[in-house]
C-alpha positions in Angstrom: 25.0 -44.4 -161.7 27.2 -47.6 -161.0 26.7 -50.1 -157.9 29.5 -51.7 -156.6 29.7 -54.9 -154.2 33.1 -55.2 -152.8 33.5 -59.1 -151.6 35.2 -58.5 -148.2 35.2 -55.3 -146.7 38.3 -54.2 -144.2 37.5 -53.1 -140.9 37.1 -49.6 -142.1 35.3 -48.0 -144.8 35.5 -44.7 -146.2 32.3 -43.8 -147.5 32.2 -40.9 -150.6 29.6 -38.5 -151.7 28.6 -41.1 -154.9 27.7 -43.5 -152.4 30.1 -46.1 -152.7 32.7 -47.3 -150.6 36.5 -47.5 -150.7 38.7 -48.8 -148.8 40.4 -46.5 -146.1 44.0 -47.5 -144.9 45.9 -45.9 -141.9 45.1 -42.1 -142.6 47.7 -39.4 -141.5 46.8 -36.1 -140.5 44.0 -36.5 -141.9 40.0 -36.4 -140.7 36.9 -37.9 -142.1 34.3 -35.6 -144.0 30.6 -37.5 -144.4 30.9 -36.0 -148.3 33.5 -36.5 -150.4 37.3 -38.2 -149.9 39.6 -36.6 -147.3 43.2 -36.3 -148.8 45.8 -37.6 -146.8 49.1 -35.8 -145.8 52.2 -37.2 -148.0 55.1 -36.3 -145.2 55.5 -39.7 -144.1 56.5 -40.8 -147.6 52.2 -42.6 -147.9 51.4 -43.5 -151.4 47.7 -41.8 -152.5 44.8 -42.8 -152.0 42.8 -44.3 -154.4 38.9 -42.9 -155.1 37.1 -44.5 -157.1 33.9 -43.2 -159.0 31.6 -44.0 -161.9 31.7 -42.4 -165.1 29.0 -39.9 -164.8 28.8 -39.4 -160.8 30.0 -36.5 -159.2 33.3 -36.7 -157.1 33.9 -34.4 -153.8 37.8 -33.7 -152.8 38.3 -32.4 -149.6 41.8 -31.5 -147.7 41.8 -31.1 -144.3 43.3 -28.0 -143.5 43.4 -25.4 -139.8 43.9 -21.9 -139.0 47.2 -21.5 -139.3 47.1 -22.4 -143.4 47.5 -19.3 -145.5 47.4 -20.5 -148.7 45.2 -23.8 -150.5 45.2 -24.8 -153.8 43.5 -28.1 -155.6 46.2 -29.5 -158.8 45.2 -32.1 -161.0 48.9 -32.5 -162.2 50.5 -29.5 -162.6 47.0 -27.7 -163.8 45.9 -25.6 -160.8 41.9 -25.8 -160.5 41.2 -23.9 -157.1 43.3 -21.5 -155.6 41.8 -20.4 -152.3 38.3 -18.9 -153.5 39.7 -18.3 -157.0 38.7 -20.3 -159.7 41.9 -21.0 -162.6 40.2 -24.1 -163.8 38.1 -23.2 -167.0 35.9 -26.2 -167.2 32.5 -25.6 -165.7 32.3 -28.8 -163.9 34.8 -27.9 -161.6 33.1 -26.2 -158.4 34.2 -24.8 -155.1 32.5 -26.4 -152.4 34.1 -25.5 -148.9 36.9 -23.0 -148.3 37.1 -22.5 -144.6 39.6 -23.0 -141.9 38.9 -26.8 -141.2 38.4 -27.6 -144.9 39.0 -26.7 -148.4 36.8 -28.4 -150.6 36.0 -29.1 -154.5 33.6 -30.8 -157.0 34.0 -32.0 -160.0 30.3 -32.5 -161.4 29.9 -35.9 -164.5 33.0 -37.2 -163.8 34.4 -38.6 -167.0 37.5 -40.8 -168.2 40.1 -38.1 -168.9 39.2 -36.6 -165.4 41.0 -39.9 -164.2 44.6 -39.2 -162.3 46.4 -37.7 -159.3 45.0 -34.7 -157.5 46.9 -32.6 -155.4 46.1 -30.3 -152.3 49.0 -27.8 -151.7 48.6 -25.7 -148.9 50.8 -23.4 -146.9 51.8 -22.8 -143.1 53.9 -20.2 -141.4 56.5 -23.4 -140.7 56.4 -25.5 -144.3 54.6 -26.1 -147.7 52.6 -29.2 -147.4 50.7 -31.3 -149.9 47.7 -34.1 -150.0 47.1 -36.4 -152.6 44.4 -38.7 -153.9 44.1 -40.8 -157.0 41.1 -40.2 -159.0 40.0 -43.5 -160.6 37.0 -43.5 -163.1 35.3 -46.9 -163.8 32.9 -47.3 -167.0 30.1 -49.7 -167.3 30.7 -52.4 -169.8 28.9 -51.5 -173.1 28.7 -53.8 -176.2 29.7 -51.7 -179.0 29.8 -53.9 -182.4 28.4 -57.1 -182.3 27.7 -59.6 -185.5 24.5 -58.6 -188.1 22.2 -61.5 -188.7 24.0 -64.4 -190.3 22.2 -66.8 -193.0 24.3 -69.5 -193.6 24.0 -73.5 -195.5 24.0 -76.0 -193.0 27.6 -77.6 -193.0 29.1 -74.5 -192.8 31.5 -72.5 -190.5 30.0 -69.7 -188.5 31.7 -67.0 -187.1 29.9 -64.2 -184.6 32.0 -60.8 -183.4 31.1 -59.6 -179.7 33.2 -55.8 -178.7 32.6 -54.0 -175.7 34.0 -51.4 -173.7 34.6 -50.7 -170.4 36.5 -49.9 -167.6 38.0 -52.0 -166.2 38.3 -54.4 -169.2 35.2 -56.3 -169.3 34.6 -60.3 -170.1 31.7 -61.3 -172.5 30.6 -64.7 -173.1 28.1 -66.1 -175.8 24.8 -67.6 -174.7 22.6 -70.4 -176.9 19.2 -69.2 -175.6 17.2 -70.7 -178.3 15.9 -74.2 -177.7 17.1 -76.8 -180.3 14.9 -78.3 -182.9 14.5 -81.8 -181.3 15.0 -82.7 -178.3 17.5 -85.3 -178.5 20.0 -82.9 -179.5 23.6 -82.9 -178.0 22.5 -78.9 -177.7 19.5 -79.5 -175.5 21.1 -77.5 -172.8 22.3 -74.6 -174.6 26.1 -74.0 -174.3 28.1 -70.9 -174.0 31.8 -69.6 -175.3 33.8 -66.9 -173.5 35.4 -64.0 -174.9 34.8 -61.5 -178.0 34.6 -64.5 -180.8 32.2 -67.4 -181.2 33.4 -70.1 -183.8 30.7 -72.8 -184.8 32.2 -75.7 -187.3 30.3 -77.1 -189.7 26.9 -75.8 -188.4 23.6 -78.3 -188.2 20.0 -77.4 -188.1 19.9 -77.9 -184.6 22.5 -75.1 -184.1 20.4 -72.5 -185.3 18.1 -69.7 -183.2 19.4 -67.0 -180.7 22.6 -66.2 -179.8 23.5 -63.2 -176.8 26.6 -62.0 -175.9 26.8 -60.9 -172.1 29.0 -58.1 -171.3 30.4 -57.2 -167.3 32.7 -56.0 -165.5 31.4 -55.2 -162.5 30.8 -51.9 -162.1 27.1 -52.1 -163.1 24.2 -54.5 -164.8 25.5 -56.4 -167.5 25.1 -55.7 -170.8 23.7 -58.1 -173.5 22.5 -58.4 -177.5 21.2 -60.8 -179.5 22.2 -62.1 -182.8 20.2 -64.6 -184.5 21.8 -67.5 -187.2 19.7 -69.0 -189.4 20.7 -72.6 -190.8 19.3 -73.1 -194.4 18.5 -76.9 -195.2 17.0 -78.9 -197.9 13.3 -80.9 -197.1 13.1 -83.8 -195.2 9.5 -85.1 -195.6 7.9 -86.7 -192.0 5.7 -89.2 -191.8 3.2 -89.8 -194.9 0.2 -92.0 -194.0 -2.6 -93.4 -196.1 -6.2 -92.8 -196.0 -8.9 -94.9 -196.3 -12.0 -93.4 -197.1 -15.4 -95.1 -198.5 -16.7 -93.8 -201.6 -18.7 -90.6 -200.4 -17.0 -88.9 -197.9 -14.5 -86.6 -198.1 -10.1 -87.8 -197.4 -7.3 -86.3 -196.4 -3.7 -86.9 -197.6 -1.2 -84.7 -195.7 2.7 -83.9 -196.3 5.0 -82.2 -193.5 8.3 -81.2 -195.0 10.8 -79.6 -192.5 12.9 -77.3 -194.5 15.2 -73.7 -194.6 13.7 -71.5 -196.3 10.1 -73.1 -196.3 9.4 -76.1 -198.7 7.1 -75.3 -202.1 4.9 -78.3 -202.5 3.5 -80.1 -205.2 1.4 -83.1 -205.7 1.1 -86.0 -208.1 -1.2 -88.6 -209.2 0.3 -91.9 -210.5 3.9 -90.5 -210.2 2.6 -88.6 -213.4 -0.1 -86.1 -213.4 0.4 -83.0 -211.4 -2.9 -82.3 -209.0 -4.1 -78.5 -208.8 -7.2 -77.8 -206.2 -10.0 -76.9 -207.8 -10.4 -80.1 -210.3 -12.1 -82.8 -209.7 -13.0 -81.9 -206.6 -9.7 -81.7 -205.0 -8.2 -78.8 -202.8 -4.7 -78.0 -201.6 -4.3 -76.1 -198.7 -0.4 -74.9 -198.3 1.2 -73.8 -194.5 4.4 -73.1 -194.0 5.4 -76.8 -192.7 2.8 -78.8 -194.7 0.7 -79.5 -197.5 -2.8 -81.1 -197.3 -4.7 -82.3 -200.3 -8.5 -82.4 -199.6 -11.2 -84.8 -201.6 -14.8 -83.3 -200.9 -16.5 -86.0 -202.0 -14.6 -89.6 -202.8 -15.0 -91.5 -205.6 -13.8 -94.5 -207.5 -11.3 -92.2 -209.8 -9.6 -90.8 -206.4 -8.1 -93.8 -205.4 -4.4 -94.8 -206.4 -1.3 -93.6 -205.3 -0.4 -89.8 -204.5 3.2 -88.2 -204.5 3.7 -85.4 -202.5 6.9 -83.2 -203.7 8.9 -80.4 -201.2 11.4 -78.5 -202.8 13.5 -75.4 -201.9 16.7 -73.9 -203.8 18.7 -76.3 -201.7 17.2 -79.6 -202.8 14.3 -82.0 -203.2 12.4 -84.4 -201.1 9.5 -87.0 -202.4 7.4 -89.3 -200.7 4.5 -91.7 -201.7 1.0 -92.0 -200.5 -2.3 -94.0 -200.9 -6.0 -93.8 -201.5 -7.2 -96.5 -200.3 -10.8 -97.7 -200.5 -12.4 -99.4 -197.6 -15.8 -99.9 -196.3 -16.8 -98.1 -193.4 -18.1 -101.2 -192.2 -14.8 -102.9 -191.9 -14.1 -100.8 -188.7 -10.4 -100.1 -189.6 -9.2 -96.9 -188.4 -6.1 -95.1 -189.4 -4.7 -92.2 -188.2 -3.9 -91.1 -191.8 -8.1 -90.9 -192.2 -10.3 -88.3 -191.3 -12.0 -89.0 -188.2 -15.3 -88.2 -189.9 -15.7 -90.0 -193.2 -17.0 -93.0 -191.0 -19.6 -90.7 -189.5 -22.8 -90.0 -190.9 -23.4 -86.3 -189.3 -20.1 -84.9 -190.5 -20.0 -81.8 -192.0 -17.3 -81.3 -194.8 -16.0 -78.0 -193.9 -15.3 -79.1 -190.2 -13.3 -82.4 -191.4 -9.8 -80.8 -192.1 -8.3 -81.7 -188.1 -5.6 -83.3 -186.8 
């Protein structure tokens, strides 16, 4: 079922059996029927009127007709459907409604496209042939039908995303940004949209990447939509490092947070030569998707020096350095690069691996 919302009705309204309106214009010889469109006499030269329907709906023709008629028939073209009470149309959606002397009546059940065109009521009186017409028009909700896979693409590139839909009348479709941009000081903050069936990104950035949906319309019902996403590969780009500055004794945290597409593999250093693995020398590594932590257990002299943490993914490499840095708990100094607990005497190890 389709709704329609016309924007400024005339001062008369027809009202059909689907239960939308259409306008009515300056009827002749004809009479209005509370079901269905009432065909208008064509003696004065009238053009037809138009009835509108949605794909799917059932439309009602009716022909005003009297007594002194002797002979009825419903045409779509030249193809009778209805000739008085007999039936020459062979599609079963065709139906008789009415045939009396005040009205001759049909249906035509799930109204579709090629049903669209010019009906005719012919009917006969002892004086002259006369004839009715109406224009059968068949409106179709705007569907998307093909619309862009996934797209995986370097950063720097050109992006191209296909929207089709289908509809009648001709629909409009625009493409929405409805994923929020990585930071917020992007020029995309806000989104942005591009009309019609194409969306053409040049040299996409990070920020670019996320949700994209095409919006469909055209009026004659809800809007269709679908979503295609883009994902922007890029090399690392390690965030802040900070040192740590644990006394001998309690356990330290070194952390490195790598942004990267696909995910950063990490790897850590000692002295810019040995590579660290957790599990020696008391030292684990715990690995997220974003970050890599290296946890000390227990400090001692041979943990301090300088730490390099590695990211890399099949698009590049990204290094940055970091300390161990012995200081006495005494000294009061607090960095954020510490854990909070190695100046506490009641912490327990397992709980020490916050932000």
């Amino acid at each position: 079922m389709c709704s329609y919302y016309p924007a400024a009705p005339p001062q008369r309204w027809l009202h059909l059996s689907t239960g939308h309106t259409v306008p009515m214009h300056c009827l002749i010889h004809s009479l209005f029927l509370p079901s269905g469109l009432l065909v208008r006499s064509l003696e004065y030269n009238q053009p037809a009127d138009n009835y509108t329907v949605c794909q799917g709906d059932d439309a009602i023709l009716s022909c005003s007709i009297d007594k002194e008629v002797t002979r009825v028939a419903w045409l779509n073209r030249s193809n009778i459907l209805y000739a008085g009470n007999d039936k020459w149309s062979i599609d079963p959606r065709v139906q008789l409604l009415t045939n009396s002397q005040a009205e001759f009546s049909i249906l035509i059940a799930s109204v579709d496209v090629w049903d669209e065109g010019l009906y005719t009521c012919s009917f006969q009186t002892q004086a002259k042939p006369h004839t009715a017409q109406v224009y059968l028009i068949v409106h179709v909700p705007a569907r998307i039908t093909n619309i862009s896979s996934a797209v995986t693409v370097n950063e720097g590139s050109d992006v191209s995303l296909l929207c089709m839909a289908t509809g009648k009348p001709e629909p409009t479709s625009v493409f929405v940004s409805v994923s929020p941009p990585l930071h917020t000081s992007s020029p995309h903050t806000d989104g942005f949209t591009s009309e019609g069936e194409y969306l053409e990104i040049t040299e996409i950035n990070r920020q670019q990447a996320g949700e994209y949906e095409c919006v469909t319309a055209n009026g004659v019902s809800l809007a269709d939509s679908k979503r295609v996403v883009i994902t922007v590969n890029y090399p690392p780009t390690i965030k802040d490092v900070k040192d740590a500055y644990p006394p001998v004794g309690k356990p330290a945290l070194l952390r490195c947070e790598a942004m990267a597409v696909p995910p950063a593999e990490f790897e850590w250093f000692k002295d810019d030569k040995h590579r660290l693995f957790g599990g020696l020398e008391g030292l684990r590594i715990r690995n997220e998707r974003t970050r890599s932590m290296l946890l000390i257990d227990n400090v001692t002299a041979r943990h301090y020096g300088n730490y390099s943490c590695l990211a890399s993914n099949k698009l590049g490499v990204s290094n940055a350095s970091l300390r161990l840095i012995r200081m006495s708990p005494s000294s009061g100094v607090s960095r954020a690069g510490c854990v909070e607990c190695s100046f506490r005497c009641d912490c327990q190890v397992e709980g020490a691996w916050r932000e």
